[in-house]
PDB file of C-alpha atoms in Angstrom:
ATOM      1  CA  VAL A 160    -136.035 252.830  -0.908  1.00  0.00           C
ATOM      2  CA  ILE A 161    -136.143 250.014   1.632  1.00  0.00           C
ATOM      3  CA  VAL A 162    -136.965 246.373   1.186  1.00  0.00           C
ATOM      4  CA  GLY A 163    -136.972 244.051   4.176  1.00  0.00           C
ATOM      5  CA  LYS A 164    -138.401 243.577   7.645  1.00  0.00           C
ATOM      6  CA  MET A 165    -138.731 245.541  10.835  1.00  0.00           C
ATOM      7  CA  ALA A 166    -135.554 246.842  12.460  1.00  0.00           C
ATOM      8  CA  ARG A 167    -134.821 246.734  16.173  1.00  0.00           C
ATOM      9  CA  PRO A 168    -136.264 249.582  18.296  1.00  0.00           C
ATOM     10  CA  GLY A 169    -134.895 253.018  17.420  1.00  0.00           C
ATOM     11  CA  LEU A 170    -134.616 254.598  14.005  1.00  0.00           C
ATOM     12  CA  ASN A 171    -137.013 252.700  11.720  1.00  0.00           C
ATOM     13  CA  TYR A 172    -135.461 251.832   8.335  1.00  0.00           C
ATOM     14  CA  THR A 173    -138.460 249.966   6.909  1.00  0.00           C
ATOM     15  CA  ASP A 174    -140.144 251.415   3.782  1.00  0.00           C
ATOM     16  CA  LYS A 175    -138.331 254.753   3.998  1.00  0.00           C
ATOM     17  CA  VAL A 176    -137.027 257.265   1.482  1.00  0.00           C
ATOM     18  CA  ILE A 177    -133.364 257.831   2.311  1.00  0.00           C
ATOM     19  CA  LEU A 178    -130.806 260.394   1.207  1.00  0.00           C
ATOM     20  CA  ALA A 179    -127.662 258.406   0.424  1.00  0.00           C
ATOM     21  CA  PRO A 180    -124.242 259.484   1.724  1.00  0.00           C
ATOM     22  CA  MET A 181    -122.512 261.613  -0.918  1.00  0.00           C
ATOM     23  CA  VAL A 182    -119.023 263.101  -0.589  1.00  0.00           C
ATOM     24  CA  ARG A 183    -118.993 266.918  -0.691  1.00  0.00           C
ATOM     25  CA  ILE A 184    -122.783 266.951  -1.084  1.00  0.00           C
ATOM     26  CA  GLY A 185    -124.324 265.393   2.018  1.00  0.00           C
ATOM     27  CA  THR A 186    -123.688 268.357   4.303  1.00  0.00           C
ATOM     28  CA  LEU A 187    -126.256 269.977   6.598  1.00  0.00           C
ATOM     29  CA  PRO A 188    -127.937 272.289   4.010  1.00  0.00           C
ATOM     30  CA  MET A 189    -128.489 269.393   1.597  1.00  0.00           C
ATOM     31  CA  ARG A 190    -129.752 267.119   4.342  1.00  0.00           C
ATOM     32  CA  LEU A 191    -132.259 269.715   5.535  1.00  0.00           C
ATOM     33  CA  LEU A 192    -133.472 270.264   1.961  1.00  0.00           C
ATOM     34  CA  ALA A 193    -133.887 266.524   1.522  1.00  0.00           C
ATOM     35  CA  LEU A 194    -135.983 266.319   4.685  1.00  0.00           C
ATOM     36  CA  GLN A 195    -138.064 269.264   3.501  1.00  0.00           C
ATOM     37  CA  TYR A 196    -138.751 267.517   0.200  1.00  0.00           C
ATOM     38  CA  GLY A 197    -139.773 264.178   1.633  1.00  0.00           C
ATOM     39  CA  ALA A 198    -136.764 262.183   2.819  1.00  0.00           C
ATOM     40  CA  ASP A 199    -137.368 260.170   5.979  1.00  0.00           C
ATOM     41  CA  ILE A 200    -133.699 259.538   6.808  1.00  0.00           C
ATOM     42  CA  VAL A 201    -130.619 261.471   5.695  1.00  0.00           C
ATOM     43  CA  TYR A 202    -127.039 260.216   5.679  1.00  0.00           C
ATOM     44  CA  GLY A 203    -124.103 262.560   6.085  1.00  0.00           C
ATOM     45  CA  GLU A 204    -121.094 262.337   3.820  1.00  0.00           C
ATOM     46  CA  GLU A 205    -118.436 259.829   4.848  1.00  0.00           C
ATOM     47  CA  ILE A 206    -115.982 261.178   7.424  1.00  0.00           C
ATOM     48  CA  ILE A 207    -112.792 259.281   8.263  1.00  0.00           C
ATOM     49  CA  ASP A 208    -112.428 258.262  11.903  1.00  0.00           C
ATOM     50  CA  HIS A 209    -108.878 259.664  12.231  1.00  0.00           C
ATOM     51  CA  LYS A 210    -110.112 263.123  11.214  1.00  0.00           C
ATOM     52  CA  MET A 211    -113.186 263.060  13.408  1.00  0.00           C
ATOM     53  CA  LEU A 212    -111.157 262.080  16.461  1.00  0.00           C
ATOM     54  CA  GLN A 213    -109.158 265.284  16.115  1.00  0.00           C
ATOM     55  CA  CYS A 214    -112.343 267.335  16.549  1.00  0.00           C
ATOM     56  CA  SER A 215    -113.925 269.062  19.496  1.00  0.00           C
ATOM     57  CA  ARG A 216    -117.700 269.382  19.912  1.00  0.00           C
ATOM     58  CA  VAL A 217    -118.721 273.036  19.841  1.00  0.00           C
ATOM     59  CA  VAL A 218    -122.209 274.517  20.231  1.00  0.00           C
ATOM     60  CA  ASN A 219    -122.616 277.288  17.654  1.00  0.00           C
ATOM     61  CA  PRO A 220    -125.099 279.866  19.084  1.00  0.00           C
ATOM     62  CA  ILE A 221    -125.136 281.935  15.895  1.00  0.00           C
ATOM     63  CA  LEU A 222    -126.257 279.113  13.593  1.00  0.00           C
ATOM     64  CA  ASP A 223    -127.936 277.100  16.355  1.00  0.00           C
ATOM     65  CA  THR A 224    -125.888 274.062  15.341  1.00  0.00           C
ATOM     66  CA  VAL A 225    -123.518 271.573  16.893  1.00  0.00           C
ATOM     67  CA  ASP A 226    -120.162 271.723  15.131  1.00  0.00           C
ATOM     68  CA  PHE A 227    -117.286 269.262  15.299  1.00  0.00           C
ATOM     69  CA  MET A 228    -114.257 271.477  14.814  1.00  0.00           C
ATOM     70  CA  LEU A 229    -110.575 270.947  14.117  1.00  0.00           C
ATOM     71  CA  SER A 230    -108.062 273.057  16.018  1.00  0.00           C
ATOM     72  CA  ASP A 231    -107.447 275.169  12.892  1.00  0.00           C
ATOM     73  CA  GLY A 232    -111.094 276.266  12.834  1.00  0.00           C
ATOM     74  CA  ARG A 233    -112.340 273.946  10.097  1.00  0.00           C
ATOM     75  CA  CYS A 234    -115.732 272.331  10.641  1.00  0.00           C
ATOM     76  CA  VAL A 235    -115.699 268.612   9.862  1.00  0.00           C
ATOM     77  CA  PHE A 236    -119.312 267.759  10.745  1.00  0.00           C
ATOM     78  CA  ARG A 237    -122.245 270.048  11.488  1.00  0.00           C
ATOM     79  CA  THR A 238    -125.733 269.102  12.601  1.00  0.00           C
ATOM     80  CA  CYS A 239    -128.776 270.704  14.241  1.00  0.00           C
ATOM     81  CA  GLN A 240    -131.934 269.922  16.150  1.00  0.00           C
ATOM     82  CA  ALA A 241    -134.104 269.881  13.008  1.00  0.00           C
ATOM     83  CA  GLU A 242    -132.426 266.690  11.778  1.00  0.00           C
ATOM     84  CA  ARG A 243    -131.618 265.125  15.145  1.00  0.00           C
ATOM     85  CA  ASP A 244    -134.102 262.278  14.756  1.00  0.00           C
ATOM     86  CA  SER A 245    -133.277 261.628  11.091  1.00  0.00           C
ATOM     87  CA  VAL A 246    -129.539 262.028  10.483  1.00  0.00           C
ATOM     88  CA  VAL A 247    -127.150 259.090  10.230  1.00  0.00           C
ATOM     89  CA  PHE A 248    -123.445 259.711  10.727  1.00  0.00           C
ATOM     90  CA  GLN A 249    -121.349 257.707   8.273  1.00  0.00           C
ATOM     91  CA  MET A 250    -117.711 256.973   9.018  1.00  0.00           C
ATOM     92  CA  GLY A 251    -114.814 255.442   7.184  1.00  0.00           C
ATOM     93  CA  THR A 252    -112.812 253.161   9.468  1.00  0.00           C
ATOM     94  CA  ALA A 253    -110.597 250.102   9.537  1.00  0.00           C
ATOM     95  CA  ASP A 254    -110.409 249.654  13.297  1.00  0.00           C
ATOM     96  CA  ALA A 255    -113.031 248.690  15.866  1.00  0.00           C
ATOM     97  CA  GLU A 256    -111.591 250.765  18.700  1.00  0.00           C
ATOM     98  CA  ARG A 257    -111.363 253.942  16.602  1.00  0.00           C
ATOM     99  CA  ALA A 258    -114.812 253.336  15.191  1.00  0.00           C
ATOM    100  CA  LEU A 259    -116.303 253.130  18.668  1.00  0.00           C
ATOM    101  CA  ARG A 260    -114.507 256.270  19.877  1.00  0.00           C
ATOM    102  CA  THR A 261    -115.785 258.148  16.817  1.00  0.00           C
ATOM    103  CA  ALA A 262    -119.330 256.927  17.339  1.00  0.00           C
ATOM    104  CA  LYS A 263    -119.289 257.922  21.012  1.00  0.00           C
ATOM    105  CA  LEU A 264    -118.176 261.413  20.009  1.00  0.00           C
ATOM    106  CA  VAL A 265    -121.322 262.022  17.921  1.00  0.00           C
ATOM    107  CA  GLU A 266    -123.755 259.604  19.553  1.00  0.00           C
ATOM    108  CA  ALA A 267    -125.801 262.251  21.392  1.00  0.00           C
ATOM    109  CA  ASP A 268    -126.263 264.390  18.277  1.00  0.00           C
ATOM    110  CA  VAL A 269    -127.357 261.874  15.626  1.00  0.00           C
ATOM    111  CA  ALA A 270    -130.055 259.253  15.086  1.00  0.00           C
ATOM    112  CA  GLY A 271    -127.811 256.478  13.793  1.00  0.00           C
ATOM    113  CA  ILE A 272    -124.264 255.357  13.040  1.00  0.00           C
ATOM    114  CA  ASP A 273    -123.153 253.859   9.714  1.00  0.00           C
ATOM    115  CA  VAL A 274    -119.889 252.326   8.504  1.00  0.00           C
ATOM    116  CA  ASN A 275    -118.917 252.713   4.855  1.00  0.00           C
ATOM    117  CA  MET A 276    -117.824 249.294   3.652  1.00  0.00           C
ATOM    118  CA  GLY A 277    -118.403 249.969  -0.027  1.00  0.00           C
ATOM    119  CA  CYS A 278    -116.174 252.848  -1.147  1.00  0.00           C
ATOM    120  CA  PRO A 279    -113.911 251.613  -3.999  1.00  0.00           C
ATOM    121  CA  LYS A 280    -111.694 254.713  -4.137  1.00  0.00           C
ATOM    122  CA  GLU A 281    -107.942 254.295  -3.815  1.00  0.00           C
ATOM    123  CA  PHE A 282    -107.588 256.318  -0.608  1.00  0.00           C
ATOM    124  CA  SER A 283    -110.129 254.064   1.119  1.00  0.00           C
ATOM    125  CA  LEU A 284    -108.617 250.838  -0.126  1.00  0.00           C
ATOM    126  CA  LYS A 285    -105.071 251.822   0.842  1.00  0.00           C
ATOM    127  CA  GLY A 286    -106.287 252.653   4.341  1.00  0.00           C
ATOM    128  CA  GLY A 287    -108.042 249.308   4.680  1.00  0.00           C
ATOM    129  CA  MET A 288    -111.421 251.062   4.695  1.00  0.00           C
ATOM    130  CA  GLY A 289    -114.459 250.998   2.427  1.00  0.00           C
ATOM    131  CA  ALA A 290    -114.578 248.102  -0.018  1.00  0.00           C
ATOM    132  CA  ALA A 291    -111.283 246.754   1.365  1.00  0.00           C
ATOM    133  CA  LEU A 292    -113.314 245.480   4.325  1.00  0.00           C
ATOM    134  CA  LEU A 293    -115.377 243.231   2.047  1.00  0.00           C
ATOM    135  CA  LYS A 294    -112.385 240.872   1.921  1.00  0.00           C
ATOM    136  CA  GLN A 295    -111.911 240.964   5.704  1.00  0.00           C
ATOM    137  CA  PRO A 296    -115.043 239.441   7.268  1.00  0.00           C
ATOM    138  CA  GLN A 297    -113.452 239.080  10.699  1.00  0.00           C
ATOM    139  CA  LYS A 298    -112.666 242.795  10.796  1.00  0.00           C
ATOM    140  CA  VAL A 299    -116.203 243.579   9.605  1.00  0.00           C
ATOM    141  CA  LYS A 300    -117.526 241.523  12.513  1.00  0.00           C
ATOM    142  CA  GLU A 301    -115.199 243.200  15.022  1.00  0.00           C
ATOM    143  CA  ILE A 302    -116.101 246.742  13.948  1.00  0.00           C
ATOM    144  CA  LEU A 303    -119.856 246.225  13.812  1.00  0.00           C
ATOM    145  CA  THR A 304    -119.987 244.217  17.045  1.00  0.00           C
ATOM    146  CA  ALA A 305    -118.045 246.917  18.894  1.00  0.00           C
ATOM    147  CA  LEU A 306    -120.437 249.584  17.646  1.00  0.00           C
ATOM    148  CA  VAL A 307    -123.635 247.642  18.292  1.00  0.00           C
ATOM    149  CA  GLN A 308    -122.537 246.809  21.836  1.00  0.00           C
ATOM    150  CA  GLY A 309    -121.011 250.207  22.542  1.00  0.00           C
ATOM    151  CA  VAL A 310    -123.552 252.804  21.408  1.00  0.00           C
ATOM    152  CA  SER A 311    -127.220 253.363  22.098  1.00  0.00           C
ATOM    153  CA  LYS A 312    -128.152 254.370  18.529  1.00  0.00           C
ATOM    154  CA  PRO A 313    -128.911 251.965  15.655  1.00  0.00           C
ATOM    155  CA  VAL A 314    -125.856 250.816  13.708  1.00  0.00           C
ATOM    156  CA  THR A 315    -125.839 250.066   9.983  1.00  0.00           C
ATOM    157  CA  CYS A 316    -123.281 249.550   7.245  1.00  0.00           C
ATOM    158  CA  LYS A 317    -123.152 250.025   3.503  1.00  0.00           C
ATOM    159  CA  ILE A 318    -121.570 247.350   1.319  1.00  0.00           C
ATOM    160  CA  ARG A 319    -121.059 246.532  -2.329  1.00  0.00           C
ATOM    161  CA  ILE A 320    -121.880 243.103  -3.678  1.00  0.00           C
ATOM    162  CA  LEU A 321    -119.147 240.496  -4.008  1.00  0.00           C
ATOM    163  CA  PRO A 322    -118.327 238.700  -7.287  1.00  0.00           C
ATOM    164  CA  SER A 323    -120.770 235.858  -6.580  1.00  0.00           C
ATOM    165  CA  LEU A 324    -124.200 235.757  -4.983  1.00  0.00           C
ATOM    166  CA  GLU A 325    -123.031 233.033  -2.598  1.00  0.00           C
ATOM    167  CA  GLU A 326    -120.178 235.194  -1.285  1.00  0.00           C
ATOM    168  CA  THR A 327    -122.516 238.170  -0.946  1.00  0.00           C
ATOM    169  CA  LEU A 328    -125.086 236.201   1.046  1.00  0.00           C
ATOM    170  CA  GLU A 329    -122.393 234.777   3.320  1.00  0.00           C
ATOM    171  CA  LEU A 330    -121.160 238.293   4.077  1.00  0.00           C
ATOM    172  CA  VAL A 331    -124.588 239.788   4.783  1.00  0.00           C
ATOM    173  CA  LYS A 332    -125.459 236.891   7.093  1.00  0.00           C
ATOM    174  CA  LEU A 333    -122.312 237.650   9.085  1.00  0.00           C
ATOM    175  CA  ILE A 334    -123.241 241.341   9.148  1.00  0.00           C
ATOM    176  CA  GLU A 335    -126.752 240.559  10.399  1.00  0.00           C
ATOM    177  CA  SER A 336    -125.308 238.345  13.156  1.00  0.00           C
ATOM    178  CA  THR A 337    -123.579 241.375  14.717  1.00  0.00           C
ATOM    179  CA  GLY A 338    -126.934 242.937  15.601  1.00  0.00           C
ATOM    180  CA  VAL A 339    -127.016 245.804  13.099  1.00  0.00           C
ATOM    181  CA  ALA A 340    -130.367 247.489  12.505  1.00  0.00           C
ATOM    182  CA  ALA A 341    -130.150 247.402   8.702  1.00  0.00           C
ATOM    183  CA  VAL A 342    -127.704 246.935   5.836  1.00  0.00           C
ATOM    184  CA  ALA A 343    -127.401 249.034   2.680  1.00  0.00           C
ATOM    185  CA  VAL A 344    -126.455 247.166  -0.476  1.00  0.00           C
ATOM    186  CA  HIS A 345    -124.967 248.917  -3.489  1.00  0.00           C
ATOM    187  CA  GLY A 346    -125.799 246.549  -6.336  1.00  0.00           C
ATOM    188  CA  ARG A 347    -122.388 246.761  -7.997  1.00  0.00           C
ATOM    189  CA  ASP A 348    -119.073 245.146  -7.113  1.00  0.00           C
ATOM    190  CA  MET A 349    -115.953 247.146  -6.297  1.00  0.00           C
ATOM    191  CA  THR A 350    -114.774 247.169  -9.933  1.00  0.00           C
ATOM    192  CA  GLU A 351    -118.050 248.550 -11.299  1.00  0.00           C
ATOM    193  CA  ARG A 352    -119.132 252.181 -11.622  1.00  0.00           C
ATOM    194  CA  SER A 353    -122.349 254.064 -12.357  1.00  0.00           C
ATOM    195  CA  HIS A 354    -122.267 253.225 -16.096  1.00  0.00           C
ATOM    196  CA  ASN A 355    -122.445 249.525 -15.209  1.00  0.00           C
ATOM    197  CA  PRO A 356    -125.924 248.047 -14.640  1.00  0.00           C
ATOM    198  CA  CYS A 357    -127.030 247.599 -11.049  1.00  0.00           C
ATOM    199  CA  HIS A 358    -127.483 243.963 -10.007  1.00  0.00           C
ATOM    200  CA  TYR A 359    -130.972 244.246  -8.549  1.00  0.00           C
ATOM    201  CA  ASP A 360    -131.209 240.448  -8.446  1.00  0.00           C
ATOM    202  CA  PHE A 361    -128.460 240.382  -5.799  1.00  0.00           C
ATOM    203  CA  ILE A 362    -130.277 242.980  -3.695  1.00  0.00           C
ATOM    204  CA  ARG A 363    -133.500 240.999  -4.015  1.00  0.00           C
ATOM    205  CA  GLU A 364    -131.829 237.808  -2.791  1.00  0.00           C
ATOM    206  CA  VAL A 365    -130.182 239.640   0.113  1.00  0.00           C
ATOM    207  CA  SER A 366    -133.590 240.954   1.158  1.00  0.00           C
ATOM    208  CA  LYS A 367    -135.090 237.470   0.988  1.00  0.00           C
ATOM    209  CA  THR A 368    -132.253 236.057   3.081  1.00  0.00           C
ATOM    210  CA  LEU A 369    -132.120 238.589   5.923  1.00  0.00           C
ATOM    211  CA  SER A 370    -134.650 239.393   8.638  1.00  0.00           C
ATOM    212  CA  ILE A 371    -133.457 243.027   8.972  1.00  0.00           C
ATOM    213  CA  PRO A 372    -134.291 245.868   6.570  1.00  0.00           C
ATOM    214  CA  VAL A 373    -132.198 246.075   3.411  1.00  0.00           C
ATOM    215  CA  ILE A 374    -131.525 249.508   1.931  1.00  0.00           C
ATOM    216  CA  ALA A 375    -131.376 249.264  -1.852  1.00  0.00           C
ATOM    217  CA  LYS A 376    -128.795 251.607  -3.366  1.00  0.00           C
TER     218      LYS A 376
END
């Protein structure tokens, strides 16, 4: 569910029902089902930029899909016309240049580009991705600015809250200054998991502070 104001022209994130990015779940069949059952926007599962940049774009005439394939025949990302105006490609990245190259690869086949800045898993943190970016505001600014200036589709990011409300608001103000269309806020910090209560008060204050839509997760 969205709280917040109108986004810039393009994919409209205001007052929408959104399928969140979910590893091993947010593939094309799930996204199409979600659209069928009322989702307005669907996020793909996070795909790491290094992996995506090894792919070639292939039109699949049998399934009527666009497939991004590795040289060994594995499909990394698959999409189709039915979701073209609704699907957001989410990437894991720690580098502005790689992020932009990845976004340009899929730009023509998706409705939006998102950067995962909230994943607390070890593989993300060790690679400087996900929640590791929350402690690197300059890198956050570099990545998002490169994407906003370099692609024609709306750019968003997903974050977790920081230990204090003040730190969280400082970060989201920086994120908004890059020109992103919306920001998704997971109301837990990087040490918390699903059994911990969600800090809805933080999300509420973020929404009050920003002029762009805020996606409540």
